[in-house]
mmCIF file of C-alpha atoms and ligand atoms in Angstrom:
data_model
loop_
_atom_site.group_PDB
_atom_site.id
_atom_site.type_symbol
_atom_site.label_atom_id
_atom_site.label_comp_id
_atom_site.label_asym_id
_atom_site.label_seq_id
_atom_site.Cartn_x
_atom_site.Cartn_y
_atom_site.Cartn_z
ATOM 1 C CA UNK A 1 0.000 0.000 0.000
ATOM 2 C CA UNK A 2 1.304 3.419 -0.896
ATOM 3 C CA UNK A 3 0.151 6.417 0.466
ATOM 4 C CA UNK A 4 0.815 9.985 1.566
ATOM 5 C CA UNK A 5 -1.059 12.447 3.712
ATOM 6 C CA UNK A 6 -1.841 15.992 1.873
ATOM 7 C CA UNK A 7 -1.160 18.799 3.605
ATOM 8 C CA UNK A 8 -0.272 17.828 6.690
ATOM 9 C CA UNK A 9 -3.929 18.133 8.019
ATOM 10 C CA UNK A 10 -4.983 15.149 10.111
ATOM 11 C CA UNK A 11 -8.439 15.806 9.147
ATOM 12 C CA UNK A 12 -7.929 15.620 4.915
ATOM 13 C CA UNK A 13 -8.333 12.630 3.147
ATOM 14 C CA UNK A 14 -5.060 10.692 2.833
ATOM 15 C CA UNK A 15 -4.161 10.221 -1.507
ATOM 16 C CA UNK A 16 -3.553 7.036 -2.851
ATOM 17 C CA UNK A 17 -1.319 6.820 -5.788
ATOM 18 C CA UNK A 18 -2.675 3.128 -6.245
ATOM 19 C CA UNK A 19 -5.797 0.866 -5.715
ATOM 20 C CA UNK A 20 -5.654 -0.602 -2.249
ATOM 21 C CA UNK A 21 -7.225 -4.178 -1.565
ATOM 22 C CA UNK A 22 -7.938 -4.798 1.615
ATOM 23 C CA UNK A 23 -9.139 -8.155 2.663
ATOM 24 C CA UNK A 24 -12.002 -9.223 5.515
ATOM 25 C CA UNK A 25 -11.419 -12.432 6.549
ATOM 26 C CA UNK A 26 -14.722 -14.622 7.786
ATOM 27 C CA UNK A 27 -14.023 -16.518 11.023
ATOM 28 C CA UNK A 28 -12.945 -19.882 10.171
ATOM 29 C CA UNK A 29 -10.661 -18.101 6.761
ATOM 30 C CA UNK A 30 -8.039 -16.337 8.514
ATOM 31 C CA UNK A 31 -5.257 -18.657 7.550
ATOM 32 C CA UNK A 32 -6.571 -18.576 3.841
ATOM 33 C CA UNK A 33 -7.110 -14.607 3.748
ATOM 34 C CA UNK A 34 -3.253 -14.539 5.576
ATOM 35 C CA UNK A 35 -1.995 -16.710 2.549
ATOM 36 C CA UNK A 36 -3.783 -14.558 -0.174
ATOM 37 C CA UNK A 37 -2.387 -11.173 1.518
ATOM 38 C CA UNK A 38 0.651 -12.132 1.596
ATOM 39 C CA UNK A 39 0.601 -13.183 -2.225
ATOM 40 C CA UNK A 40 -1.574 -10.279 -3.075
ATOM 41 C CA UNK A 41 0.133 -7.588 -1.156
ATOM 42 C CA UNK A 42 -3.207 -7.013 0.762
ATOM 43 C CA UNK A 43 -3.807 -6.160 4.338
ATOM 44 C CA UNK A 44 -6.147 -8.415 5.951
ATOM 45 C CA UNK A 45 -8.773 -7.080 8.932
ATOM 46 C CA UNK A 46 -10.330 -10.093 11.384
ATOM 47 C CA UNK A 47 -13.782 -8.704 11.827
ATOM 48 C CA UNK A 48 -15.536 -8.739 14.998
ATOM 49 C CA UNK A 49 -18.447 -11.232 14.618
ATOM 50 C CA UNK A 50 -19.918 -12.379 17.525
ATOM 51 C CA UNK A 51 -24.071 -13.224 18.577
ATOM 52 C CA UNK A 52 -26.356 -10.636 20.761
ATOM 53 C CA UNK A 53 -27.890 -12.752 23.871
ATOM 54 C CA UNK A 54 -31.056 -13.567 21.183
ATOM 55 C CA UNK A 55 -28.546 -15.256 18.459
ATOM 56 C CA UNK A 56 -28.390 -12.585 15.737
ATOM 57 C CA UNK A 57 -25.220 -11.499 14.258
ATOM 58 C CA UNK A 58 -23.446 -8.207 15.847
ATOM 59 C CA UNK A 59 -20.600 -7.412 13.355
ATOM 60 C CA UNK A 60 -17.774 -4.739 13.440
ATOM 61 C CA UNK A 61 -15.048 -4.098 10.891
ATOM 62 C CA UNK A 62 -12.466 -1.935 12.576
ATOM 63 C CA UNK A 63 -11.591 0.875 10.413
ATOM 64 C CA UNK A 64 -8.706 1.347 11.677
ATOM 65 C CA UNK A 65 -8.382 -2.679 12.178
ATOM 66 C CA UNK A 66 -4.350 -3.466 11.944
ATOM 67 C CA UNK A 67 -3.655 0.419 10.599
ATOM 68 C CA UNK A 68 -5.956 -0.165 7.481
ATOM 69 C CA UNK A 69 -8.073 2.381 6.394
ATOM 70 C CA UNK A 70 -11.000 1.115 4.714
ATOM 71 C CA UNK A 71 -13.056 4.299 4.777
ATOM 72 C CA UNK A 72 -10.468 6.123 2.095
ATOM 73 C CA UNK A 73 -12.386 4.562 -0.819
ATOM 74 C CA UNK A 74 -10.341 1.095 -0.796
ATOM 75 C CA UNK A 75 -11.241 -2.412 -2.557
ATOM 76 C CA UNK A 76 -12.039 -4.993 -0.138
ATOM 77 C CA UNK A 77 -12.676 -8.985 -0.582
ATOM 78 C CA UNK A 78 -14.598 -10.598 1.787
ATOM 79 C CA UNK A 79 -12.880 -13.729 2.235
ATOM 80 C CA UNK A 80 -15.022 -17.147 3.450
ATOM 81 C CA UNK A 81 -16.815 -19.888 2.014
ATOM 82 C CA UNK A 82 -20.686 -19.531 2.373
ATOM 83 C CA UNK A 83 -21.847 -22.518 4.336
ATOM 84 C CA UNK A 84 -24.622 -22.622 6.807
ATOM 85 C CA UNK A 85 -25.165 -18.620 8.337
ATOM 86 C CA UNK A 86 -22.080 -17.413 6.525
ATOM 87 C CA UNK A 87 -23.998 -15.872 3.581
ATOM 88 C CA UNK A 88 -25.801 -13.488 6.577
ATOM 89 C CA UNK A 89 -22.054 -12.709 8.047
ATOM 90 C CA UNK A 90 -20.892 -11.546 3.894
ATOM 91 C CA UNK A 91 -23.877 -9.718 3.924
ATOM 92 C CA UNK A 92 -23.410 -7.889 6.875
ATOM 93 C CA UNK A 93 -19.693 -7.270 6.535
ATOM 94 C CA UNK A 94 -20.341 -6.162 2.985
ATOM 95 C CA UNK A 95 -22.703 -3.773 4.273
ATOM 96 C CA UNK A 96 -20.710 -2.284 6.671
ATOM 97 C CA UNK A 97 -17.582 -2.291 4.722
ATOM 98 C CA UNK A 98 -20.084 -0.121 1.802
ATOM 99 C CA UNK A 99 -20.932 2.396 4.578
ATOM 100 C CA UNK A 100 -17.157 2.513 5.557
ATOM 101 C CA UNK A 101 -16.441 3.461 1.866
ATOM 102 C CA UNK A 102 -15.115 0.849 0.359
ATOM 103 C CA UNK A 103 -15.022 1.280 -3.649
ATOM 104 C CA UNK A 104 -16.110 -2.205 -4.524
ATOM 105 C CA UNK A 105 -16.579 -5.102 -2.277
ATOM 106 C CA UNK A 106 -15.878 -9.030 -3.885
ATOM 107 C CA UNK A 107 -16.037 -12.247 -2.501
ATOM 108 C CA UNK A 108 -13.795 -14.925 -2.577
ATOM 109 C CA UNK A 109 -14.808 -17.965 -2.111
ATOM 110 C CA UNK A 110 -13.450 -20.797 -2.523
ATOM 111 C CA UNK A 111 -15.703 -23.073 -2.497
ATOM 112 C CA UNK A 112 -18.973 -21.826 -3.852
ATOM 113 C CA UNK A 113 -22.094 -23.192 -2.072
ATOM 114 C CA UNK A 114 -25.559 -24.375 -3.734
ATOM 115 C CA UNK A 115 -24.462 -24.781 -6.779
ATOM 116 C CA UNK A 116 -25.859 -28.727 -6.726
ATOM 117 C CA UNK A 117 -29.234 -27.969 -6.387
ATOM 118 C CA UNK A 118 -29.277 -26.840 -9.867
ATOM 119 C CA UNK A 119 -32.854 -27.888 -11.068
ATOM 120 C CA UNK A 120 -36.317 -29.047 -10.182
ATOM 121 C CA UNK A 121 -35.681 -32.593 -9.397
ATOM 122 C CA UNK A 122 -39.218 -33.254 -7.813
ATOM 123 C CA UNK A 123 -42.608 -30.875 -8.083
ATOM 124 C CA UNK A 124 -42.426 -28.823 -5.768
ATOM 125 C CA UNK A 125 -38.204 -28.312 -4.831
ATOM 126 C CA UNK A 126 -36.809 -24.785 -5.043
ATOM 127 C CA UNK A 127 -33.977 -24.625 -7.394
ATOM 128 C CA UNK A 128 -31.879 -23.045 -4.772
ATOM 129 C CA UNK A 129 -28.393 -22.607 -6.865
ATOM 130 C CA UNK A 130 -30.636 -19.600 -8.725
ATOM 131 C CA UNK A 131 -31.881 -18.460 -5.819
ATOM 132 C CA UNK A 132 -28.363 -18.278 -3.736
ATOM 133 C CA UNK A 133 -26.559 -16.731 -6.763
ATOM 134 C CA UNK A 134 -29.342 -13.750 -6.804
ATOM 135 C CA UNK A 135 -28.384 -13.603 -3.210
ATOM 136 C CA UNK A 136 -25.217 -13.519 -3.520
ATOM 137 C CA UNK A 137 -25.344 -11.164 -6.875
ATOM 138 C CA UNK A 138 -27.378 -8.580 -5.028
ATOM 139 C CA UNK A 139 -24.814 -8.387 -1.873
ATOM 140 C CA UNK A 140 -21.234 -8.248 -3.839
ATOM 141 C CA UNK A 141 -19.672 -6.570 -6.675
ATOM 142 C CA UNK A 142 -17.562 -9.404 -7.700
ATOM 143 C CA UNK A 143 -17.176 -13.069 -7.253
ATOM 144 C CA UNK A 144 -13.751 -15.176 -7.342
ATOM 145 C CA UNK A 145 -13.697 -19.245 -6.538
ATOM 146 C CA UNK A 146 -12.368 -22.308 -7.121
ATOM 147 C CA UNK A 147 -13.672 -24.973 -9.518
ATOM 148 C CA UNK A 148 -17.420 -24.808 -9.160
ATOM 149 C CA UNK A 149 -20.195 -27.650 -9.726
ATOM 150 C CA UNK A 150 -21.534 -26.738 -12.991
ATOM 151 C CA UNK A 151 -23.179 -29.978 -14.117
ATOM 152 C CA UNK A 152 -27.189 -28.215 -15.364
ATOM 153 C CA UNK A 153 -25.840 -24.918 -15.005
ATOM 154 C CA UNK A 154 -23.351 -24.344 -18.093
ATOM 155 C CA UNK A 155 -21.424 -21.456 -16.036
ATOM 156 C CA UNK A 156 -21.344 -19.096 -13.526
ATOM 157 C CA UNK A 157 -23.057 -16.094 -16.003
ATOM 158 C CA UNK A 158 -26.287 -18.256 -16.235
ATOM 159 C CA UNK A 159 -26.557 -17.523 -12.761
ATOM 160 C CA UNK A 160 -24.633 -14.711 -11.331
ATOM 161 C CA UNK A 161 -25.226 -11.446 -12.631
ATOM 162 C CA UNK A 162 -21.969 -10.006 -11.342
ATOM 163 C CA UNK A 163 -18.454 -10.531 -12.430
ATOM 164 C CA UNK A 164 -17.378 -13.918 -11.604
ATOM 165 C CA UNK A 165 -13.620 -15.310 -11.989
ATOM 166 C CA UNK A 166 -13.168 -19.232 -11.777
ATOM 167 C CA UNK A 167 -9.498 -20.493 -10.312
ATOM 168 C CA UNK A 168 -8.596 -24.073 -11.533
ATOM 169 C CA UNK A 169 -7.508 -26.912 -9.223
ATOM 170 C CA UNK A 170 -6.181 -28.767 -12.374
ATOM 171 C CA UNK A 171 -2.786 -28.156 -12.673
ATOM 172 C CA UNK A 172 -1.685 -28.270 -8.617
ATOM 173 C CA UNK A 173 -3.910 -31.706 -8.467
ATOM 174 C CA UNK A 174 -1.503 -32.840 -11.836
ATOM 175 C CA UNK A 175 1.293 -31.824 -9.843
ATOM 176 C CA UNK A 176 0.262 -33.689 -6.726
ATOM 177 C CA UNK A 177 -0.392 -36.894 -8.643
ATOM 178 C CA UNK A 178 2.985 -36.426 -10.855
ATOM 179 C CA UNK A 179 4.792 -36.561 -8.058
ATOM 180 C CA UNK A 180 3.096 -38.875 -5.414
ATOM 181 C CA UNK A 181 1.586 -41.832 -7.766
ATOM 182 C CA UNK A 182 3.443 -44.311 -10.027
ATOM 183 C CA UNK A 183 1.916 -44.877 -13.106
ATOM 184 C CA UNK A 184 -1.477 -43.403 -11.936
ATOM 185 C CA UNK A 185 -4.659 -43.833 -14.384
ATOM 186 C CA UNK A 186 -7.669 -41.305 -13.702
ATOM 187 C CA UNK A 187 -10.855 -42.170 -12.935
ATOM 188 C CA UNK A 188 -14.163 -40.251 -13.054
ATOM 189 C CA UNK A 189 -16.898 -41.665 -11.175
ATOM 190 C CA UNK A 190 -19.776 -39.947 -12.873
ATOM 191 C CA UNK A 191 -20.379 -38.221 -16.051
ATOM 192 C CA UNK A 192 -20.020 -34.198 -14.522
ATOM 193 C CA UNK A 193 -16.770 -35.667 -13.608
ATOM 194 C CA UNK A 194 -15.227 -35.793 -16.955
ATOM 195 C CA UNK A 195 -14.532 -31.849 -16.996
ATOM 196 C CA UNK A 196 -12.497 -32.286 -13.560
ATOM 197 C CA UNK A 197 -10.834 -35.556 -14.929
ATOM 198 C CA UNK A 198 -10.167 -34.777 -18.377
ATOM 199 C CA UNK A 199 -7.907 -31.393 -17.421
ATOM 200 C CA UNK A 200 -5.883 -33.091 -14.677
ATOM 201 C CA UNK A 201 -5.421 -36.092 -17.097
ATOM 202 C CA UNK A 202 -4.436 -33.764 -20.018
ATOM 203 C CA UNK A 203 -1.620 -31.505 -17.819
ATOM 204 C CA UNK A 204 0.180 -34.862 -15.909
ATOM 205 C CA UNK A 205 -0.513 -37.135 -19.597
ATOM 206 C CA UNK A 206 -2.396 -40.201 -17.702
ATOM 207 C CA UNK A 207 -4.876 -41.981 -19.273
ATOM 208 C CA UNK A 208 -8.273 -41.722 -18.329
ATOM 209 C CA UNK A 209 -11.487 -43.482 -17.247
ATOM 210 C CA UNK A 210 -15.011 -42.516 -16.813
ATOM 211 C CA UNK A 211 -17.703 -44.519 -14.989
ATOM 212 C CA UNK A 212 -21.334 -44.728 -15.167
ATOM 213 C CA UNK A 213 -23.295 -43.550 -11.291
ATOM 214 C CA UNK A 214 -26.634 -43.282 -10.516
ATOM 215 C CA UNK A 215 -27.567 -41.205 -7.672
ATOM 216 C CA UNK A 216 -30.403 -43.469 -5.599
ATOM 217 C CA UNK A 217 -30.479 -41.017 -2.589
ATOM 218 C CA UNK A 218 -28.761 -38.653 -0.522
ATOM 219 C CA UNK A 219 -26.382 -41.297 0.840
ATOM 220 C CA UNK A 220 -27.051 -44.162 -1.864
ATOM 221 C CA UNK A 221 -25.096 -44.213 -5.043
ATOM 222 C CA UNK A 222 -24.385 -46.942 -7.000
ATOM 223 C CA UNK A 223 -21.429 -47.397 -9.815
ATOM 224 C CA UNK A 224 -20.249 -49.368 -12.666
ATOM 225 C CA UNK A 225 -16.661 -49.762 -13.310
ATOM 226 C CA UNK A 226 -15.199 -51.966 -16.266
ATOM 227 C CA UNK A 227 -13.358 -54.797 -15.827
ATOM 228 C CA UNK A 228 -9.688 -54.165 -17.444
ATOM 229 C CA UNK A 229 -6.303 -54.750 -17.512
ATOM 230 C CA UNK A 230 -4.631 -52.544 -15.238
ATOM 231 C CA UNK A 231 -1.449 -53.308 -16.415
ATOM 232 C CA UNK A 232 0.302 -51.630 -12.998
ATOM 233 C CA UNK A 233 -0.995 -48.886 -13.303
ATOM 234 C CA UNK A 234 -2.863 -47.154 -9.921
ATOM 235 C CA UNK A 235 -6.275 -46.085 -10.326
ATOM 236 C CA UNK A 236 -6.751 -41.860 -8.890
ATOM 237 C CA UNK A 237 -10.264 -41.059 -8.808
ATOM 238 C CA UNK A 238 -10.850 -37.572 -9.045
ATOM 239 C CA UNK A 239 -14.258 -36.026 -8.125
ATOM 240 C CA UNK A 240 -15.035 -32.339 -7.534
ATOM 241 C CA UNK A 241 -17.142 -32.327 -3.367
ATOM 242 C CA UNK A 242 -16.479 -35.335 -1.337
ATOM 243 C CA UNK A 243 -19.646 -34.992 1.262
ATOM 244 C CA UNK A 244 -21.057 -37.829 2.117
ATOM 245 C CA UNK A 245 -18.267 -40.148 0.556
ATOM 246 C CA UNK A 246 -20.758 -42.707 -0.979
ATOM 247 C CA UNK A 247 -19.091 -41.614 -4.161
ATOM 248 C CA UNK A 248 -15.790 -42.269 -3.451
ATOM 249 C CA UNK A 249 -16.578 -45.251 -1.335
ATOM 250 C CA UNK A 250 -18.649 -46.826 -4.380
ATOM 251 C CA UNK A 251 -16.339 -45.904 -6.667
ATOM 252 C CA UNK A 252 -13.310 -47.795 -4.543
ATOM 253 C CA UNK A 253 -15.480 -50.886 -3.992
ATOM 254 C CA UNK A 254 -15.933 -51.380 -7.680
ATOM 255 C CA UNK A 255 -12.174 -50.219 -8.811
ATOM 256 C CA UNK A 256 -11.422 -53.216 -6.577
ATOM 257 C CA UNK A 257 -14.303 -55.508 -7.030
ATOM 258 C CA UNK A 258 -12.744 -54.707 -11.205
ATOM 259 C CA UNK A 259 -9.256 -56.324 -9.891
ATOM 260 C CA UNK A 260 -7.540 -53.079 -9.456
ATOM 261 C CA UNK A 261 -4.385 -52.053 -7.122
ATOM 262 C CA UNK A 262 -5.806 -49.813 -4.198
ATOM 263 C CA UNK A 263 -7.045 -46.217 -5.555
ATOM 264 C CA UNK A 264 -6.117 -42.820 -4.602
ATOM 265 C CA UNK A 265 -8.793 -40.774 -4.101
ATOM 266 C CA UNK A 266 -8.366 -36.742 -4.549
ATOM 267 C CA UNK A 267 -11.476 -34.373 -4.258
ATOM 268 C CA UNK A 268 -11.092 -30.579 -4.435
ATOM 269 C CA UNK A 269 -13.717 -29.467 -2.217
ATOM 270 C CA UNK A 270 -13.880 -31.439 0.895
ATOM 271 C CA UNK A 271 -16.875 -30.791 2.472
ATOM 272 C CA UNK A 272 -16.905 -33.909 4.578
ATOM 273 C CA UNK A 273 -20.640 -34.369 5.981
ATOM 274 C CA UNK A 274 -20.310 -37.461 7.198
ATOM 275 C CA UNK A 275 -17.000 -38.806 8.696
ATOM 276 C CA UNK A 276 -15.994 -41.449 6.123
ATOM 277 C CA UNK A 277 -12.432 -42.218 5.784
ATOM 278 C CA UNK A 278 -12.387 -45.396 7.527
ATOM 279 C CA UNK A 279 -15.336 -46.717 5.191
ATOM 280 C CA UNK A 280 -13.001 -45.509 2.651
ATOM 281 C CA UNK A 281 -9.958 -47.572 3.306
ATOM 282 C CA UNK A 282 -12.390 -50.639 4.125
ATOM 283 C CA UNK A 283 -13.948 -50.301 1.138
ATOM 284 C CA UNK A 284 -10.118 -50.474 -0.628
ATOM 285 C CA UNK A 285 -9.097 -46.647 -0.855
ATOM 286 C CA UNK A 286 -5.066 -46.012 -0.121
ATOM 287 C CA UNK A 287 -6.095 -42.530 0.849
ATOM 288 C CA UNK A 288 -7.887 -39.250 0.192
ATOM 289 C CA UNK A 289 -6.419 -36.000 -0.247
ATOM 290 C CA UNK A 290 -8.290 -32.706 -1.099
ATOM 291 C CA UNK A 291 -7.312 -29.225 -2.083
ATOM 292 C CA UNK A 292 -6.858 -26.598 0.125
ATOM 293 C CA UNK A 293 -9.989 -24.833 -0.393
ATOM 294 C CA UNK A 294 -12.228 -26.027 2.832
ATOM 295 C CA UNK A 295 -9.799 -26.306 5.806
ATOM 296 C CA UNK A 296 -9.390 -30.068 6.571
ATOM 297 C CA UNK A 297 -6.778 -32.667 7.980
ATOM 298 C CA UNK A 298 -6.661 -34.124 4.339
ATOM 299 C CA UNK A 299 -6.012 -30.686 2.675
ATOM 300 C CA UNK A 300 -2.283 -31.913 0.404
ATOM 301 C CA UNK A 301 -2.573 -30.089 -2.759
ATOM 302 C CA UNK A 302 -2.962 -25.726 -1.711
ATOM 303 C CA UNK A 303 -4.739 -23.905 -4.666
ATOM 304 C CA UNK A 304 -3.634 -20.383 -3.112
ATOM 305 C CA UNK A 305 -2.055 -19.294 -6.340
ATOM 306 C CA UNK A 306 -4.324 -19.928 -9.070
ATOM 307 C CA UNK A 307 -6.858 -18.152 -6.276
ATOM 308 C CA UNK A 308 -4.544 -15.220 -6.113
ATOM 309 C CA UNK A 309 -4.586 -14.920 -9.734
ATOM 310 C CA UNK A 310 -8.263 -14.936 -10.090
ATOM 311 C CA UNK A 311 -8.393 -12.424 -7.828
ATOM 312 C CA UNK A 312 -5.799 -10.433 -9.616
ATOM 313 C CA UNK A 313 -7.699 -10.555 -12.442
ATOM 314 C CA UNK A 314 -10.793 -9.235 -10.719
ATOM 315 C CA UNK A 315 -8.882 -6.348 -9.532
ATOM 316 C CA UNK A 316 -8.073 -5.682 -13.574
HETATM 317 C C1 R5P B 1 -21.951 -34.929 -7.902
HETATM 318 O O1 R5P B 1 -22.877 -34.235 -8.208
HETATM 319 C C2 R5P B 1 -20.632 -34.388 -7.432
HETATM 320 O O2 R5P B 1 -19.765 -34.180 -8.502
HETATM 321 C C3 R5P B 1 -20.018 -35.341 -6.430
HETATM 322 O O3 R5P B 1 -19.853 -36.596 -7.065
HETATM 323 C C4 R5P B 1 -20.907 -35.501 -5.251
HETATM 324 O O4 R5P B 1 -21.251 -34.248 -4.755
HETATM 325 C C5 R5P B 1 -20.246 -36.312 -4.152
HETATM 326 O O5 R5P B 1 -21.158 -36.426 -3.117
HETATM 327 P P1 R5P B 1 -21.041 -37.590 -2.055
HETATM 328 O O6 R5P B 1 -19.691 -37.497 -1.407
HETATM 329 O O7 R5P B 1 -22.153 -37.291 -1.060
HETATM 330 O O8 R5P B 1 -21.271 -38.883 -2.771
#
């Protein structure tokens, strides 16, 4: 940040020679809004967020929170993911960050929420990715994340009205599997997966497998794998949310059931519902590993650049 008071007067408004990012971090995103700072050259303010005695939200962005000045007409990106009440705390902290001053206000997050619920799949169900994206639109000026689950939605524009950048996981997962897994052959488990698959394949030069899934229920999937000739090689399968793990799971039992050697199993967002990694390794897995982008103890492969460069792209 470069700056320089005019005049001497305490009261004037100090003169930036550049844009100034400042980033918010959501409780829970320190570490992540740290990283990005430190790769962006941004200041990062922890908000006070806490609950009045009836549980709503009391929220307080110090404007003078670690000497940053976010009233002198700054950019600032909110920094979280937007699981359960977390949309309310953006909302809040973009509100209060607009009546500081800020010039614009984005979000990064890097893992976008509701984006499965992308159609009417019984009369009656709200198609809530629409719905959370209006939200969302209506709240922040600009939108940054990592990899998200387009499958009925073709991209981000069909539902967010603002400016949206997408960071891609693909080339640190290629790296991770380049260098951890001899003679690794990718595997899909489900038709969405192929756009995941397909790039990680193409930057480390595997070969590549899709497999058929049908989705029986929230916690019921079942999967076909072929039987083939694995020839050495070690199956990786590669899905975009591990939540409840029946994909992974079913996708391990079959690899094996098919004759293969035990699969790695890499996810990028790992949203981890249920706790599931011992019925992964007694279903065959060697392991899971996810990306960076929802803190967990099986976080290997960080995405904080390609992030950084989203969001330097946002910043134009
Ligand atoms: C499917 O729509 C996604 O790409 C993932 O396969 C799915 O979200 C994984 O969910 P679960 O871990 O609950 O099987």
């Amino acid at each position: 940040m470069r700056w320089s008071p005019p005049g001497g007067s305490p009261r004037a408004p100090l003169w930036y020679h550049d844009r100034v990012l400042v980033l918010i971090a959501i409780p829970g995103s320190e570490a992540c809004a740290r990283d990005l700072g430190a790769r962006l050259g941004a200041r990062v303010i922890e908000p006070e967020i806490r609950q009045f005695p009836d549980g709503e939200l009391y929220v307080r962005v110090d404007p003078r929170g670690g000497g940053i000045d976010v009233e002198l007409g700054s950019d600032v990106a909110i920094v979280g993911n937007l699981s359960g009440d977390s949309f309310l705390r953006v909302a809040f902290l973009a509100g209060t960050v607009r009546d500081l001053g800020a010039r614009r206000v984005g979000l990064v997050a890097p893992y976008l929420a509701y984006m499965r619920q992308d159609s009417r799949f019984r009369p009656g169900e709200g198609v809530t990715a629409r719905y959370f994206a209006r939200l969302v639109s209506s709240t922040v000026d600009w939108l940054v994340t990592v990899d998200p689950h387009l499958r009925r939605i073709d991209s981000l524009a069909g539902v967010y009205t603002i400016p949206t950048t997408v960071a891609r996981a693909a080339p640190a997962i290629a790296r991770w599997i380049a260098a951890e897994v001899d003679q690794p052959v990718l595997v899909g488990p489900d038709a969405e997966s192929v756009q995941w698959v397909s790039a990680v394949a193409e930057r480390c030069g595997a070969p590549f497998l899709i497999l058929e899934k049908t989705r029986l229920g929230n916690r019921d999937v079942s999967i076909s794998a072929p039987d083939g000739a694995w020839n050495g090689h070690t199956p990786v399968v590669i899905d975009d949310i591990v939540s409840t793990g029946r994909t992974m799971i079913e996708a391990t039992r079959q690899l094996r059931a098919a004759g293969s050697a035990p699969p790695m199993c890499v996810a990028i967002h790992a949203v981890f519902a249920d706790a599931l990694h011992d019925a992964l390794l007694d279903a065959g897995a060697r392991g899971i590993v996810t990306c960076d982008t929802i803190p967990h103890v099986t976080n290997r492969i960080c995405v904080a650049e390609p992030l950084a460069d989203a969001v330097r792209e946002r910043m134009g």
